[in-house]
Short mmCIF file of C-alpha atoms and ligand atoms in Angstrom, two decimals:
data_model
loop_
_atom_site.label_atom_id
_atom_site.label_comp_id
_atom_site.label_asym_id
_atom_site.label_seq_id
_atom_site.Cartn_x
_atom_site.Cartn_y
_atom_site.Cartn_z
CA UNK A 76 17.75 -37.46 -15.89
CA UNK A 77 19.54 -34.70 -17.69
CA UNK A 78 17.69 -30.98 -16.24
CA UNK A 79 19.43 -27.56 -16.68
CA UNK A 80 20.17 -25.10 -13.24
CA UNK A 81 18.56 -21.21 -14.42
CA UNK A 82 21.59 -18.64 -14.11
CA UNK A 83 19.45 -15.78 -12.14
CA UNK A 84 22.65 -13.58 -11.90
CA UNK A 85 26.33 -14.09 -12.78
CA UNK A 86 27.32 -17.70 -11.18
CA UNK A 87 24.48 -18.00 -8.95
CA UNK A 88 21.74 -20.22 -10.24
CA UNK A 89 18.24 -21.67 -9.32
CA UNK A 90 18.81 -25.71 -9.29
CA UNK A 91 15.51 -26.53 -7.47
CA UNK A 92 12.90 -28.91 -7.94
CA UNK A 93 9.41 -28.48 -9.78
CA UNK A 94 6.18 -30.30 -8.46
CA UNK A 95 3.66 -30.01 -10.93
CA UNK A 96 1.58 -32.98 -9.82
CA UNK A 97 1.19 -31.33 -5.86
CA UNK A 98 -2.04 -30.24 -5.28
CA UNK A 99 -2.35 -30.15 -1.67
CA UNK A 100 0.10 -28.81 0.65
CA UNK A 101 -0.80 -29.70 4.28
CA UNK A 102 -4.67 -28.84 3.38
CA UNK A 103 -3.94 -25.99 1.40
CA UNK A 104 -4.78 -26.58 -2.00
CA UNK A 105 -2.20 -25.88 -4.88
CA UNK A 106 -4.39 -26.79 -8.46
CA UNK A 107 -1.11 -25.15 -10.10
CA UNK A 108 1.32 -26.93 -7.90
CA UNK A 109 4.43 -25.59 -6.66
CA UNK A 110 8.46 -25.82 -6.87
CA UNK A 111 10.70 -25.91 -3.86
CA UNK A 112 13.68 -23.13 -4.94
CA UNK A 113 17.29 -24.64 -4.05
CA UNK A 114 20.02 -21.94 -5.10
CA UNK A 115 23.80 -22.78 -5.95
CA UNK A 116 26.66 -20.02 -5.82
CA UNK A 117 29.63 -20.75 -7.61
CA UNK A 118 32.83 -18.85 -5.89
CA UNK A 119 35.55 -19.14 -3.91
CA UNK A 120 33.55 -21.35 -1.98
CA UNK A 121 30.47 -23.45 -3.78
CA UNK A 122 26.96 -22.92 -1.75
CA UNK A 123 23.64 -24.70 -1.87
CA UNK A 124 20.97 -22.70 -0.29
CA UNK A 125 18.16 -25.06 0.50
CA UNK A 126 17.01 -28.33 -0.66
CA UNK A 127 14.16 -30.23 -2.12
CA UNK A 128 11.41 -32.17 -0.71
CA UNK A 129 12.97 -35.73 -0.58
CA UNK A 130 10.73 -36.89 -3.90
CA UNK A 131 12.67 -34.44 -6.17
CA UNK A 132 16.27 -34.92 -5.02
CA UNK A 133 17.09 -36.52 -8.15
CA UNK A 134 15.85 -33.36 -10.32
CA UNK A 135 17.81 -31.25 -7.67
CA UNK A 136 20.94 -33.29 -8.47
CA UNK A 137 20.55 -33.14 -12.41
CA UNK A 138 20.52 -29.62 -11.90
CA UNK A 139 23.11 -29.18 -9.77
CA UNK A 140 25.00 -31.56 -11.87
CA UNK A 141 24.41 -28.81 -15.11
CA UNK A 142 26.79 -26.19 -13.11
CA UNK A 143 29.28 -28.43 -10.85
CA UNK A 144 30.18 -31.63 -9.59
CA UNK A 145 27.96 -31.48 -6.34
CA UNK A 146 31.00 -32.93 -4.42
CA UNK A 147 32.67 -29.64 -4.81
CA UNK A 148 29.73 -28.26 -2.55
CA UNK A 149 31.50 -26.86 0.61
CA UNK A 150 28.56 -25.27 2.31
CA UNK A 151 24.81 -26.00 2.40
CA UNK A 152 22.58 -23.41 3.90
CA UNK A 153 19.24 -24.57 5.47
CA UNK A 154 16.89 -21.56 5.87
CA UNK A 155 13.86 -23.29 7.20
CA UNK A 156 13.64 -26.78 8.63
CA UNK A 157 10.41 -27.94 6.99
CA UNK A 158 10.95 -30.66 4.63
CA UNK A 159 9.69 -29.24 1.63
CA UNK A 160 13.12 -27.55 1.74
CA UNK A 161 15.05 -29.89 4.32
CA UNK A 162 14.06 -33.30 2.84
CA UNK A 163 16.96 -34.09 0.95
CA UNK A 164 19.61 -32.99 3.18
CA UNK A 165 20.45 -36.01 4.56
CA UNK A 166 20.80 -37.70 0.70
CA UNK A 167 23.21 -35.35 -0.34
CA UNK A 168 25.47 -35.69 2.68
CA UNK A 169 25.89 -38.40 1.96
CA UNK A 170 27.53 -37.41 -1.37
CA UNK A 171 29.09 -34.57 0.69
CA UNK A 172 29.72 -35.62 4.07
CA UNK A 173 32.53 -33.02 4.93
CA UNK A 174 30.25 -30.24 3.96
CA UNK A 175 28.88 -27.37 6.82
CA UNK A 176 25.48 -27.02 7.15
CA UNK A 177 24.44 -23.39 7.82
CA UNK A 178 21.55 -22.68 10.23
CA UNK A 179 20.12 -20.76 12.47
CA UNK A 180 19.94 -21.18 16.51
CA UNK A 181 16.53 -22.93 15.97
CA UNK A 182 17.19 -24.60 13.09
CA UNK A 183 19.55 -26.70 14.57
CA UNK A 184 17.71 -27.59 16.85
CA UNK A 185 14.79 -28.51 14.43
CA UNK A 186 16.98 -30.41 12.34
CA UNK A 187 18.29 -32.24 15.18
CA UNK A 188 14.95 -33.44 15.49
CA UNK A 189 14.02 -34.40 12.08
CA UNK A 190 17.39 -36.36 11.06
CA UNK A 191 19.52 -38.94 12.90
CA UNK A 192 22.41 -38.15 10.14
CA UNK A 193 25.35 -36.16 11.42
CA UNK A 194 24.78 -33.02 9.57
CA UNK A 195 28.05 -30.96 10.65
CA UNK A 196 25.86 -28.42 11.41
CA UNK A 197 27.02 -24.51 11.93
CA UNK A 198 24.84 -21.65 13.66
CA UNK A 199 24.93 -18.74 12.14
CA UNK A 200 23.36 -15.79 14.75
CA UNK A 201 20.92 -13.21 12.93
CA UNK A 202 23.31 -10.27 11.68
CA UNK A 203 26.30 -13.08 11.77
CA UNK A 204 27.87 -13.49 8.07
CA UNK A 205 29.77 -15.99 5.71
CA UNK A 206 32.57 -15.04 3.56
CA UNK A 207 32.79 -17.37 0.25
CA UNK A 208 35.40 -15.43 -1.87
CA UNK A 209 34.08 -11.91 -3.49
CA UNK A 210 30.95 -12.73 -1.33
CA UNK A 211 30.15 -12.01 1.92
CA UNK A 212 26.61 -13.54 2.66
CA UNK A 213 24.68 -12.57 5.81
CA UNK A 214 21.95 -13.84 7.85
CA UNK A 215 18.78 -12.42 8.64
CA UNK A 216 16.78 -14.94 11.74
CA UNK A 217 12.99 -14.18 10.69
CA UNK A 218 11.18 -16.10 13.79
CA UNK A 219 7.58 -17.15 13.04
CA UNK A 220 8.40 -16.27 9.03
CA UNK A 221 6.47 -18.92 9.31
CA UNK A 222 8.41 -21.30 11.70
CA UNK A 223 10.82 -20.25 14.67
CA UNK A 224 13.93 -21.66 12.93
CA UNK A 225 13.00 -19.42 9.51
CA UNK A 226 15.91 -17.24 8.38
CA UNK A 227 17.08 -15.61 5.20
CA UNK A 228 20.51 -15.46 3.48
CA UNK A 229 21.46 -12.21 2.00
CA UNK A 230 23.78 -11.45 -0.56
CA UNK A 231 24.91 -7.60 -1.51
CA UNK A 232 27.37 -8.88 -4.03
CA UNK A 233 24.43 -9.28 -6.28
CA UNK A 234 21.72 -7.72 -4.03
CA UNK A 235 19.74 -10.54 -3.50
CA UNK A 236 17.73 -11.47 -0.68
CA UNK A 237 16.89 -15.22 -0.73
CA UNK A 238 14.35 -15.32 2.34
CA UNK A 239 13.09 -18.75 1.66
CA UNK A 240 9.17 -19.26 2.63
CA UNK A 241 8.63 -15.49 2.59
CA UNK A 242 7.40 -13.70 -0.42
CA UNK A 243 6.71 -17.12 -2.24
CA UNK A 244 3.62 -18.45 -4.05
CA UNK A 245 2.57 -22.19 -4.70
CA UNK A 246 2.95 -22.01 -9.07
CA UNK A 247 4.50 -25.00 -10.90
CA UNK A 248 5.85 -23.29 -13.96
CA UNK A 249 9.01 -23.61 -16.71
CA UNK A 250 9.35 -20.17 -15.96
CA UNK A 251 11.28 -18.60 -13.21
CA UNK A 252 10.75 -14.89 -13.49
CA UNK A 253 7.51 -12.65 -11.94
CA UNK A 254 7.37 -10.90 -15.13
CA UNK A 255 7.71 -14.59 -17.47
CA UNK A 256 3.73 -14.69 -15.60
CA UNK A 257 2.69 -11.40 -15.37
CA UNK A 258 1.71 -9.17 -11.90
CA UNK A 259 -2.23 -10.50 -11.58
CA UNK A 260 -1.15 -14.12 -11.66
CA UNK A 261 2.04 -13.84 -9.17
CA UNK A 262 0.32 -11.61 -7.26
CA UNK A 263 -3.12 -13.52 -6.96
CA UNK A 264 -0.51 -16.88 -5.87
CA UNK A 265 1.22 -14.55 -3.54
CA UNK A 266 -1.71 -13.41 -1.46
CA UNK A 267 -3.37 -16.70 -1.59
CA UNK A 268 0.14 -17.78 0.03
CA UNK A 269 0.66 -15.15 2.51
CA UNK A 270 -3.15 -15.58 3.58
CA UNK A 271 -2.78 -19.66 3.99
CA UNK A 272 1.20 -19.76 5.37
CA UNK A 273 2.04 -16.15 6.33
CA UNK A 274 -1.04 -14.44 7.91
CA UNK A 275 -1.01 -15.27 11.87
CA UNK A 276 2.85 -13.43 11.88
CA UNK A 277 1.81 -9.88 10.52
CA UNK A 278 3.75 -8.39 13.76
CA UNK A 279 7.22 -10.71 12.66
CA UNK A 280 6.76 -9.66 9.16
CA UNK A 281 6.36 -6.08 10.02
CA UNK A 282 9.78 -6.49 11.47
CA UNK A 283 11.73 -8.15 8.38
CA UNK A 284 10.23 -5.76 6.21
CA UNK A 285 12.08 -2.84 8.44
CA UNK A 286 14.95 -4.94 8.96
CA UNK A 287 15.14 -5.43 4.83
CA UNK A 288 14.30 -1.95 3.67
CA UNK A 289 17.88 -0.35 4.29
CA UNK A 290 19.51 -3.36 2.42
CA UNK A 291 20.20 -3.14 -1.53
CA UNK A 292 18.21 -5.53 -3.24
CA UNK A 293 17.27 -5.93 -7.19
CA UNK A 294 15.89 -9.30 -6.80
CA UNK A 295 13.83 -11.69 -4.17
CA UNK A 296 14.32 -15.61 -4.48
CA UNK A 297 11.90 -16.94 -2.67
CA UNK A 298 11.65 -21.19 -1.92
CA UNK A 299 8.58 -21.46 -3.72
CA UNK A 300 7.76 -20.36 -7.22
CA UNK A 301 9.09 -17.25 -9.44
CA UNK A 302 11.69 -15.00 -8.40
CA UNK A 303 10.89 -11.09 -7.89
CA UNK A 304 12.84 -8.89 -10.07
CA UNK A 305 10.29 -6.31 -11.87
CA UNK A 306 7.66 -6.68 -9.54
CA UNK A 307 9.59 -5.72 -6.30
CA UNK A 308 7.87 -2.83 -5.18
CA UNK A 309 4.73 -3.60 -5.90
CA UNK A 310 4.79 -7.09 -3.86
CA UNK A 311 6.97 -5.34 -0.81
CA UNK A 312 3.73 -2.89 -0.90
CA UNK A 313 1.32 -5.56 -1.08
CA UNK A 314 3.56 -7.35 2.13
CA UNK A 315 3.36 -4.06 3.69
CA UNK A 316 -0.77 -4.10 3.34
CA UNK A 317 -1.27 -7.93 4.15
CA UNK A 318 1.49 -7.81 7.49
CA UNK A 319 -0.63 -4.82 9.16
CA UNK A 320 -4.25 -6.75 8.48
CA UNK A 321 -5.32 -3.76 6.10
CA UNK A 322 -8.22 -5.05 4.24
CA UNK A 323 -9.38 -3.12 1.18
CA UNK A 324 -12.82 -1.82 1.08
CA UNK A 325 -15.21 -4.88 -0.15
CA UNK A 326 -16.91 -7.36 1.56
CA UNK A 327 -17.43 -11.47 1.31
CA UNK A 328 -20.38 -13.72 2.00
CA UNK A 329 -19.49 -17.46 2.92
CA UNK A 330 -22.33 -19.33 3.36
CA UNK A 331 -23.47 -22.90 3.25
CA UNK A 332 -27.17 -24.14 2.57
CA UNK A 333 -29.29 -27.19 2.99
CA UNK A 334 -32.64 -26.05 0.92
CA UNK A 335 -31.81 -22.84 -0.54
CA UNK A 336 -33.08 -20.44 2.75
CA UNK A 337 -29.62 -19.05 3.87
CA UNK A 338 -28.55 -19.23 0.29
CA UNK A 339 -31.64 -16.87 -1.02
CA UNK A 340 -30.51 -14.56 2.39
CA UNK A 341 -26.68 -14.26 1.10
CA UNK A 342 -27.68 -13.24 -2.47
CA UNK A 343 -30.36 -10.75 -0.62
CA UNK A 344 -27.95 -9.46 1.27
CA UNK A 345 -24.96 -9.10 -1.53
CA UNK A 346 -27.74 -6.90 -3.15
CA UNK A 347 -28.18 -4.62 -0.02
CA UNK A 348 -24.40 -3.96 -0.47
CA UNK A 349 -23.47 -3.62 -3.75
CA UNK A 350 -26.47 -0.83 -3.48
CA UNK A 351 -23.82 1.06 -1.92
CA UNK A 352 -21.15 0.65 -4.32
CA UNK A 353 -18.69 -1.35 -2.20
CA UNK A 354 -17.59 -5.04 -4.37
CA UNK A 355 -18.88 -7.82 -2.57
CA UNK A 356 -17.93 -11.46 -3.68
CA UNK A 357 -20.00 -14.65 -2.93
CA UNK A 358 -18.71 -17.79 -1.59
CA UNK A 359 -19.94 -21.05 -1.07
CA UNK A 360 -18.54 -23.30 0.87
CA UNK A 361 -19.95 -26.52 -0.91
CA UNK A 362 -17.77 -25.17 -4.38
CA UNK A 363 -15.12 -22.97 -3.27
CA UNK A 364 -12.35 -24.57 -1.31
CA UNK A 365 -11.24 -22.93 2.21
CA UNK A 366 -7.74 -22.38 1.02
CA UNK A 367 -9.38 -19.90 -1.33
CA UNK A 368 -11.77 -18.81 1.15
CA UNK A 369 -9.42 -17.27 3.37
CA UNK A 370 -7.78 -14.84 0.98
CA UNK A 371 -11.12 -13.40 0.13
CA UNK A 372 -11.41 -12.91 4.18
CA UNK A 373 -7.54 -11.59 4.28
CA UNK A 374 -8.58 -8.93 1.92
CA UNK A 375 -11.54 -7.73 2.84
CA UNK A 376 -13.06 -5.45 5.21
CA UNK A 377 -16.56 -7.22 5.79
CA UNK A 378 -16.82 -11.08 6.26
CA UNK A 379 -20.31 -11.89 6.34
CA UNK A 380 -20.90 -15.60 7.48
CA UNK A 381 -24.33 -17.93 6.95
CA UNK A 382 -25.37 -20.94 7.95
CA UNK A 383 -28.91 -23.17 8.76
CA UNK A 384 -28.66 -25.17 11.54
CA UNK A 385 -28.14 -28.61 11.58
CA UNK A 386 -27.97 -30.92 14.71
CA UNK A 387 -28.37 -28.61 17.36
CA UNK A 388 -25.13 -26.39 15.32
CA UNK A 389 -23.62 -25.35 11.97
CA UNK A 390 -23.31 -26.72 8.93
CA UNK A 391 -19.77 -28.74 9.11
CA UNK A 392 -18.64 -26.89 5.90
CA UNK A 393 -19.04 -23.72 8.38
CA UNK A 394 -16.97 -25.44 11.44
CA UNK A 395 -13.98 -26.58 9.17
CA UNK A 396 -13.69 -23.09 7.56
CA UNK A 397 -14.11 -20.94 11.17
CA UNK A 398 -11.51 -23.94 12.71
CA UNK A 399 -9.03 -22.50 9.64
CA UNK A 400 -9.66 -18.67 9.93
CA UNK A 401 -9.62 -19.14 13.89
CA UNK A 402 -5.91 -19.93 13.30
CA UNK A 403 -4.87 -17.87 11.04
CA UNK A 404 -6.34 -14.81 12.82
CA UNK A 405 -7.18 -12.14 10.52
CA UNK A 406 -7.72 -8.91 12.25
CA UNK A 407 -9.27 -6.00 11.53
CA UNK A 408 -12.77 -7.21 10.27
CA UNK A 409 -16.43 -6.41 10.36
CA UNK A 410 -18.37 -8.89 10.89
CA UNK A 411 -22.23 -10.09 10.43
CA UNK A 412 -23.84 -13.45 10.96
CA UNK A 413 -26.73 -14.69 9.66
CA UNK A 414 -28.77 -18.17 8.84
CA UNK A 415 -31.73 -20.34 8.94
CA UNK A 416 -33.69 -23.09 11.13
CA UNK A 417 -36.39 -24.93 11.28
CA UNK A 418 -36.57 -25.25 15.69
CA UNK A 419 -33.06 -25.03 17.62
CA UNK A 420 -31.69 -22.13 15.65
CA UNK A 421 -28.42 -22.54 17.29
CA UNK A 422 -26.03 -22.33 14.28
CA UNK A 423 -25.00 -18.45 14.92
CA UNK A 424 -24.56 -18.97 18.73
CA UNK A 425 -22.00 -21.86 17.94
CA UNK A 426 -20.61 -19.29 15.29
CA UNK A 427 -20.04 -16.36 17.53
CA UNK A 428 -18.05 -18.61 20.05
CA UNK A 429 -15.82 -19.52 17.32
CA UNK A 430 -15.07 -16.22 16.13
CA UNK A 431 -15.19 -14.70 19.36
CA UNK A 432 -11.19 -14.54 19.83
CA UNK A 433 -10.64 -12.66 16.33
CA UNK A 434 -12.38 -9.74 18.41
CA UNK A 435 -14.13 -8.76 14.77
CA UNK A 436 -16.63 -5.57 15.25
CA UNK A 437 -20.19 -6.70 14.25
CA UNK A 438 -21.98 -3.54 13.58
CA UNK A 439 -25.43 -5.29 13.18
CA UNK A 440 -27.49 -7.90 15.28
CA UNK A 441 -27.02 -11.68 13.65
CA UNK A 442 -30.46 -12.47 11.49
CA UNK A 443 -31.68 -15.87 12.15
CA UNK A 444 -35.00 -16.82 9.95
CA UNK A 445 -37.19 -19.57 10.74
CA UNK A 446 -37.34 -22.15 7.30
CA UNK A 447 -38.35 -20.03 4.50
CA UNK A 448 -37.06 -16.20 4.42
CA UNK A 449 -39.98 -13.92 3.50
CA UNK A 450 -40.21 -10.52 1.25
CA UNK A 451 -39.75 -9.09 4.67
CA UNK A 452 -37.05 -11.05 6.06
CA UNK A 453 -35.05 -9.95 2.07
CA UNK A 454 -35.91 -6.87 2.37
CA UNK A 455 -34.71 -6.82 6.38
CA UNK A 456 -30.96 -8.29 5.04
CA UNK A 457 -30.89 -6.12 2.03
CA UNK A 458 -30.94 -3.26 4.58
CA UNK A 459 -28.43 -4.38 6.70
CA UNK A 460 -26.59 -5.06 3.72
CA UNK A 461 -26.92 -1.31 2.40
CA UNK A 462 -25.81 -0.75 5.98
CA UNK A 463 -23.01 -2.39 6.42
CA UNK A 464 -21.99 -1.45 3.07
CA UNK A 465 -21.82 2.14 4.10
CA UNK A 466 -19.73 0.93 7.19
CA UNK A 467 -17.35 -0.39 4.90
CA UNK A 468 -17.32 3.12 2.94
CA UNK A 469 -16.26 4.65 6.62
CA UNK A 470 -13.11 3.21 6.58
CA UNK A 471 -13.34 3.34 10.30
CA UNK A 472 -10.82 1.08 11.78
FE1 FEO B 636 7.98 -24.09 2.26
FE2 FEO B 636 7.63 -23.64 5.65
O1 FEO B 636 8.06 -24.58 4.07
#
């Protein structure tokens, strides 16, 4: 295997691994699959920032192999223990067994746990810093960015920020650069990202975005996909939006439907509310996946949720997607329920109870309609969807 390393500024380089065949990631779909970002500075001292999952060592190596003889590596840093960018630490100690492994506080401890290889491990506190030659790199701890052990590496020699996890997006591409893709398609990864990794730890990220904003950065390497360098602003804005669970003004509908009833009252009610100008986007959960779901639900400001009943409860569609959103939290949302029966009717009770810790507003009763909805029972939704709509136009949150 003969790969190249990317220079991404003078002697630092991206020697990482691509995964184009991944297209789940712990139940988060990736239909463009990902890369897991390992960076090598060349100075006084040589540094590999991150790994590989444990599948692409080899390409990882090849890379590495394009810039150095990875023997001459005197210090690894491990950001995050996870082993998308852990799992081939312990393979190339063994190639470099007198190297230091840079971590944070928990990080040692969570690599203690996943590897019985003596790593030579060295904690680095958050604000503590590394000098390699004409660098001096520094360490940022970023607890529950997504894991307690996350932390980035900074470097103001060539004002780059590599904060691992944060700021990445699951893309499988030969390029490396925001701007090789273009700002809809990094941007559209990003959010589907932040909304499926990111979104429970909008307080955590509110802090590394303050603790960040004084430092001198041109670029952002993050562990997964392209690297920011023309799109900065614009994504740091777009972290700023998602970390403080401010939707935009539109709405979604998530429904499922066993013959058609709560189907015909979702397109009903996306009528009442497009009536009043505000976008509203339709989901079902029988072709959309949940992974895609929930950045429709992270950015918007009404989440409007159907289902019939089935067995004495919801559809199981609706349980797997509220068992998802329940966890990742979003706040901030209004809310409206609504569904179908033929005798029980108990869908939208089992619905609420789910929901009931997000602490969503719900601005209208839930609309429950027995078998088939009538001109009435349309016409009833389409008002609560002109409504709600106009609730939406309030901005009041
Ligand atoms: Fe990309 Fe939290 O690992």
């Amino acid at each position: 295997m003969i790969l190249n390393a990317v220079e991404i500024k003078p002697d630092v380089y991206w020697v990482g691994g691509i995964d184009w065949d991944l297209r789940n990631f712990h139940g988060y779909q990736t239909p463009g699959g990902t890369t897991y970002n390992a960076y090598l500075i060349k100075d006084k001292k040589i540094v590999l920032i991150d790994t590989v999952k444990h599948y692409l060592f080899d390409e990882m190596m090849s890379r590495i192999k394009d810039v150095i003889d990875p023997k001459k590596i005197d210090v690894i840093i491990s950001n995050h223990v996870e082993m998308d960018h852990s799992g081939s630490l312990p393979k190339i100690k063994e190639y470099i067994p007198d190297a230091t492994v840079v971590t944070s506080t928990r990080g040692e401890k969570g690599l203690q746990k996943h590897y019985t290889e003596d790593l030579n491990l060295k904690v680095m506190k958050s604000g503590e810093s590394l000098n390699i030659g004409d660098r001096t790199l520094e360490f940022l701890h970023m607890p529950m960015v997504h894991w307690p052990d996350s932390m980035a590496t900074y470097s103001l020699h060539d004002k780059l920020l590599l904060p691992n996890d944060a700021f990445g997006q699951h893309i499988a591409s030969a390029e490396r650069f925001d701007d090789d893709l273009g700002w809809s398609l990094v941007r559209s990864e990003a959010a589907k990202y932040y909304a499926n990794i990111v979104l429970p730890y909008g307080d955590q990220v509110t802090k590394v975005l303050d603790a960040v904003k004084d430092l001198s950065i041109d670029m952002i390497a993050p562990s997964h996909g392209v690297i920011w360098r023309s799109y900065l602003k614009e994504i740091i804005q777009e972290y700023q939006q998602w970390s403080t669970f401010t939707p935009k003004k539109k709405a979604v509908i998530i429904y499922d439907s066993m013959w058609g009833s709560t189907k015909t009252l979702a397109y009903a009610l996306a009528e009442g509310i497009e009536k009043t100008g505000m976008p509203v986007t339709l989901r079902n959960l029988t072709t959309t996946h949940v992974s895609d779901i929930v950045t429709d639900i992270m950015e918007s400001r009404l989440i409007c949720l159907g289902s019939p009943t089935l067995n004495n409860g919801m559809m199981p569609s609706m349980g797997s997607l509220l068992t998802y959103v329940k966890g990742l939290r979003p706040r901030n949302k209004l809310g409206f329920l609504f569904g179908s029966y033929g005798w029980g009717g108990q869908a939208l009770t089992e619905m609420e109870k789910m929901i009931e810790p997000l602490q969503w507003t719900f601005p209208e009763e839930h609309l429950n309609i027995n078998y088939i909805p009538q001109q009435e029972d349309l016409k009833k939704i389409q008002n609560i969807g002109k409504s709600l709509g106009n609730d939406i136009k309030k901005n009041n949150m």
